[in-house]
Amino acid sequence: MGRRTGREGRQGVANAEQGGPGGAVGTGGAAARWGTVCAVLWLVAAVLAVRQVAVVLRTPRSERLTDLETWVGPDGVLHVTGSLYDSTRFTGTPFGGLVLKPLTRAAEQALGWGWTFGTLLLVVALGLVAARALPQPVTRRTALLAAPVAVTLLMLSLPVRNTLYLGQTSIIPVLLVLAGCFAVRGERASGVFIGVAAAFQPALLLFVPLLWFTGRRRAAASTGVTFAGATALAWAAMPHDSYAYWVHHLAGVGLGGRADDLANQSLHGALLRLGLEGPAEIAVFFTLATAVAVFGMRRAIHYARDGQLLLAVAIAGCVVVAVSPTSWKHQLL
């Protein structure tokens, strides 16, 4: 009797583990519950997205998408016949200006709608790529919930809200880097994505040592070649602007708002707010930036070798924010 009871108990456990009659009901009920939770989380993300669009579109037209209007609006700097950098309003690279030039023809009311919804789609894509990049192994439940949670957190974040409000393009290089690290097959193609991102934001070249010292040397070389090619293309098409950006402004230093503004989260901005200026500030900045870059990238490489590439990419991104001459709120993404 005791043996039979023991056998029946063990058989019941086996049935549950193998999805037998008793286990199927429990498993099916759990799957339904987690499916409901996932649907609710996606609904929350959708509500937040609608809210962000409503906030942007309810804002008076003269106060929303101000950076976008500064670039491609009827009086934007991309319409000027002289240099993009005759004023300091345009802060992008010459390659960024070359890419944005075609948008000048579409600088009308519909552009704001299209740009806002397009940015939202990029945010969703960013969340999906980040969720898929979680270190393995992950449970099915975690994989199911990661994407809506990631998108929700992005919608709530200050950089995304700032990007939507200003009409900025800072999400593009971030998405290109994540896609290059996690979504693109082949090291050369991966390097192309990251190289194009660096052509928009040169400090992203710090991802080259991360790739090189983690065994992805083809991707590192491809990143450098792509960046050089895109920069050379912009230099050939816009030689005066390229000289102004790379030589006169030392890769964009001094463009945009005041570097000592509270919104500038880089080491350069912090040193200026502490009262340092001139050659002394430059020397201290380069010293601290070098130290932060070396320490930060060593940690990023360590985590990447440990199988935590998403964390490594995040740390490298923090290093980029710190060592850039200017890192505005929308660039903290």
XYZ file of C-alpha atoms in Angstrom:
333
model
C 0.000 0.000 0.000
C 2.786 2.366 0.978
C 4.761 1.466 -2.121
C 1.767 2.062 -4.371
C 1.090 5.449 -2.768
C 4.733 6.415 -3.221
C 4.686 5.331 -6.860
C 1.470 7.258 -7.475
C 2.947 10.371 -5.867
C 6.076 10.140 -7.996
C 3.961 9.517 -11.094
C 1.906 12.636 -10.306
C 5.064 14.732 -10.057
C 6.293 13.287 -13.360
C 2.985 14.092 -15.015
C 3.169 17.655 -13.744
C 6.758 18.095 -15.010
C 5.981 16.556 -18.397
C 2.807 18.550 -18.936
C 0.459 15.665 -18.098
C -3.200 16.091 -17.258
C -2.582 17.588 -13.826
C 0.369 19.742 -14.911
C -1.280 21.038 -18.079
C -4.011 22.818 -16.168
C -1.539 24.480 -13.800
C 0.851 25.418 -16.595
C -1.941 26.708 -18.784
C -3.351 28.810 -15.951
C 0.053 30.300 -15.158
C 0.696 31.062 -18.830
C -2.678 32.790 -19.091
C -1.950 34.889 -15.999
C 1.457 35.958 -17.248
C 0.002 36.664 -20.674
C -2.505 38.979 -19.011
C 0.252 40.706 -17.033
C 2.245 41.192 -20.252
C -0.795 42.641 -22.037
C -1.382 45.064 -19.156
C 2.251 46.178 -19.249
C 2.050 46.808 -23.008
C -1.148 48.776 -22.396
C 0.683 50.919 -19.819
C 3.494 51.531 -22.318
C 0.953 52.498 -24.998
C -0.835 54.895 -22.631
C 2.478 56.552 -21.746
C 3.334 56.865 -25.441
C -0.032 58.499 -26.187
C 0.480 60.823 -23.241
C 3.910 61.885 -24.509
C 2.498 62.607 -27.968
C -0.355 64.591 -26.442
C 2.055 66.659 -24.326
C 4.158 67.496 -27.381
C 1.255 68.315 -29.674
C -0.612 70.355 -27.024
C 2.409 72.572 -26.568
C 2.204 75.830 -28.563
C 3.824 75.364 -31.934
C 6.444 78.019 -31.230
C 7.583 76.144 -28.108
C 7.703 72.503 -29.280
C 10.267 70.724 -31.430
C 12.443 73.810 -31.072
C 15.691 72.029 -31.952
C 14.114 70.435 -35.008
C 12.781 73.801 -36.177
C 16.206 75.312 -35.560
C 17.635 72.801 -38.029
C 15.046 72.139 -40.706
C 12.366 74.770 -40.190
C 11.729 77.562 -42.712
C 14.443 79.683 -41.069
C 16.588 76.770 -39.884
C 20.331 76.588 -40.250
C 20.059 73.827 -42.876
C 18.491 76.393 -45.217
C 21.393 78.813 -44.968
C 23.701 79.310 -47.925
C 26.819 79.743 -45.781
C 28.312 77.438 -43.169
C 26.138 75.419 -40.802
C 28.348 76.747 -38.033
C 28.116 80.473 -38.812
C 25.976 80.457 -35.685
C 26.343 77.996 -32.818
C 22.752 76.717 -33.014
C 23.577 73.610 -35.029
C 25.542 71.200 -32.802
C 25.656 68.093 -34.985
C 28.544 66.809 -37.056
C 28.860 67.720 -40.744
C 27.756 64.148 -41.523
C 24.615 64.773 -39.443
C 23.984 67.955 -41.413
C 24.486 66.096 -44.683
C 21.914 63.473 -43.630
C 19.426 66.078 -42.386
C 19.690 68.291 -45.477
C 16.984 66.378 -47.425
C 14.514 67.009 -44.586
C 14.487 70.718 -45.384
C 11.999 70.062 -48.198
C 9.579 68.518 -45.722
C 9.869 71.311 -43.153
C 6.162 71.946 -42.753
C 3.482 71.237 -40.180
C 3.213 67.523 -40.930
C 6.907 67.087 -40.129
C 6.250 67.555 -36.405
C 3.696 64.744 -36.383
C 5.843 62.444 -38.491
C 8.968 63.162 -36.450
C 7.179 62.585 -33.129
C 5.623 59.263 -34.151
C 8.838 58.176 -35.829
C 10.759 58.902 -32.631
C 8.249 56.840 -30.648
C 8.778 53.897 -32.982
C 12.540 54.219 -32.461
C 12.002 54.205 -28.674
C 9.975 50.985 -28.948
C 12.683 49.439 -31.151
C 15.298 50.461 -28.595
C 13.351 48.790 -25.788
C 12.912 45.592 -27.810
C 16.613 45.363 -28.655
C 17.617 46.001 -25.027
C 15.160 43.373 -23.776
C 16.537 40.770 -26.194
C 20.065 41.604 -25.037
C 19.523 40.420 -21.450
C 22.308 38.039 -20.360
C 21.455 34.389 -20.890
C 19.962 32.272 -19.536
C 16.691 34.050 -18.761
C 13.404 32.446 -17.870
C 10.504 32.529 -20.308
C 8.630 34.756 -17.856
C 11.471 37.282 -17.783
C 11.738 37.283 -21.575
C 7.988 37.849 -21.824
C 7.925 40.840 -19.474
C 11.277 42.441 -20.311
C 10.200 44.215 -23.505
C 7.121 46.100 -22.166
C 8.985 46.970 -18.949
C 11.935 48.336 -20.941
C 9.678 50.399 -23.227
C 7.725 51.734 -20.224
C 10.902 52.801 -18.426
C 12.135 54.513 -21.591
C 8.858 56.405 -21.983
C 9.195 57.645 -18.386
C 12.849 58.619 -18.713
C 13.951 62.242 -18.914
C 16.142 61.791 -22.042
C 13.244 60.335 -24.068
C 10.803 63.015 -22.904
C 13.388 65.675 -23.686
C 14.063 64.160 -27.109
C 10.350 64.151 -27.979
C 9.831 67.708 -26.738
C 12.828 69.187 -28.557
C 12.642 67.058 -31.705
C 16.208 65.829 -31.230
C 17.997 63.040 -33.116
C 20.041 61.644 -30.209
C 18.095 58.368 -30.135
C 19.424 57.423 -33.593
C 23.094 56.826 -32.638
C 22.021 55.001 -29.451
C 19.794 52.647 -31.438
C 22.522 52.126 -34.048
C 25.022 51.134 -31.340
C 22.611 48.711 -29.647
C 21.632 47.215 -33.002
C 25.294 46.836 -33.927
C 26.107 45.120 -30.640
C 23.074 42.845 -30.367
C 20.811 42.678 -33.412
C 23.053 42.652 -36.488
C 24.678 39.425 -37.667
C 28.281 39.516 -38.744
C 31.089 41.558 -37.228
C 31.602 43.768 -40.276
C 27.927 44.733 -40.455
C 27.982 45.349 -36.703
C 30.922 47.715 -37.132
C 29.135 49.575 -39.922
C 26.211 50.356 -37.612
C 28.457 51.559 -34.790
C 30.635 53.531 -37.216
C 27.608 55.408 -38.583
C 26.560 56.144 -34.984
C 30.028 57.565 -34.296
C 29.723 59.733 -37.412
C 26.714 61.339 -35.687
C 28.391 61.464 -32.243
C 32.198 61.079 -32.395
C 32.625 60.159 -28.708
C 30.992 56.818 -29.545
C 34.359 55.793 -31.000
C 35.051 54.671 -27.426
C 33.176 51.514 -28.387
C 36.121 50.538 -30.598
C 38.308 49.388 -27.654
C 35.312 47.547 -26.180
C 34.969 45.606 -29.420
C 38.704 45.123 -29.921
C 39.526 43.792 -26.449
C 36.547 41.440 -26.375
C 37.657 39.586 -29.500
C 35.480 41.394 -32.068
C 38.379 42.917 -33.958
C 36.719 42.866 -37.355
C 33.824 44.851 -35.879
C 36.280 47.322 -34.323
C 38.105 47.783 -37.637
C 34.827 48.115 -39.526
C 33.687 50.778 -37.042
C 36.805 52.850 -37.643
C 36.637 52.467 -41.424
C 32.929 53.371 -41.535
C 33.430 56.426 -39.331
C 36.363 57.585 -41.463
C 34.399 56.998 -44.674
C 31.307 58.870 -43.478
C 33.434 61.758 -42.205
C 35.376 61.882 -45.473
C 32.127 61.873 -47.446
C 30.852 64.833 -45.422
C 34.221 66.586 -45.826
C 34.078 66.152 -49.611
C 30.502 67.416 -49.791
C 30.879 70.190 -47.186
C 34.591 71.066 -46.822
C 34.074 74.480 -45.205
C 31.598 73.128 -42.645
C 33.841 70.157 -41.878
C 36.828 72.433 -41.260
C 34.712 74.636 -39.003
C 33.492 71.654 -36.964
C 36.657 69.568 -36.666
C 39.335 72.271 -36.598
C 37.824 75.598 -35.580
C 35.410 74.135 -33.007
C 37.633 71.158 -32.070
C 34.996 68.506 -32.836
C 32.030 70.600 -31.762
C 33.353 72.308 -28.632
C 31.502 75.578 -28.054
C 28.470 74.724 -30.184
C 24.975 74.855 -28.722
C 24.140 76.387 -25.363
C 26.570 77.555 -22.680
C 28.882 74.711 -21.700
C 28.594 75.638 -18.000
C 24.807 75.253 -18.065
C 23.348 72.844 -15.510
C 21.958 70.777 -18.379
C 25.485 69.862 -19.512
C 26.254 66.624 -17.666
C 29.811 66.135 -18.927
C 33.027 66.553 -16.941
C 33.752 69.702 -18.954
C 30.471 71.267 -17.815
C 31.081 70.284 -14.200
C 34.566 71.821 -14.185
C 33.279 75.067 -15.686
C 30.561 75.276 -13.019
C 33.252 74.796 -10.356
C 34.959 77.950 -11.629
C 37.832 76.506 -13.659
C 38.466 78.034 -17.074
C 41.115 78.545 -19.713
C 44.150 76.277 -20.193
C 43.959 74.994 -16.602
C 40.405 73.751 -17.121
C 41.344 72.104 -20.414
C 44.297 70.317 -18.804
C 42.208 69.096 -15.858
C 39.409 68.019 -18.192
C 41.690 65.946 -20.427
C 43.341 64.357 -17.389
C 40.021 63.415 -15.772
C 38.499 62.330 -19.092
C 41.442 60.020 -19.742
C 41.176 58.512 -16.262
C 37.421 58.002 -16.563
C 37.775 56.499 -20.036
C 40.499 54.049 -18.969
C 38.729 52.964 -15.770
C 35.261 52.829 -17.329
C 36.306 50.914 -20.429
C 38.299 48.402 -18.370
C 35.153 47.681 -16.348
C 33.062 47.467 -19.515
C 35.519 45.012 -21.082
C 35.499 42.938 -17.875
C 31.698 42.692 -17.877
C 31.597 41.882 -21.591
C 34.042 39.011 -21.080
C 31.846 37.847 -18.200
C 28.888 37.528 -20.576
C 27.159 40.749 -19.461
C 27.431 42.666 -22.737
C 24.338 44.812 -22.102
C 25.866 46.087 -18.854
C 29.166 46.650 -20.662
C 27.445 48.735 -23.336
C 25.660 50.765 -20.645
C 28.940 51.524 -18.854
C 30.589 52.512 -22.139
C 27.642 54.842 -22.775
C 28.161 56.469 -19.366
C 31.816 57.009 -20.235
C 30.793 58.669 -23.502
C 28.502 61.039 -21.581
C 31.272 61.958 -19.141
C 34.105 62.590 -21.599
C 32.108 64.435 -24.289
C 32.620 68.224 -24.226
C 28.856 68.643 -23.922
C 26.254 66.069 -22.900
C 22.772 67.551 -22.851
C 19.761 65.885 -21.218
C 18.539 64.256 -24.416
C 22.005 62.701 -24.890
C 21.860 60.836 -21.555
C 19.845 58.071 -23.221
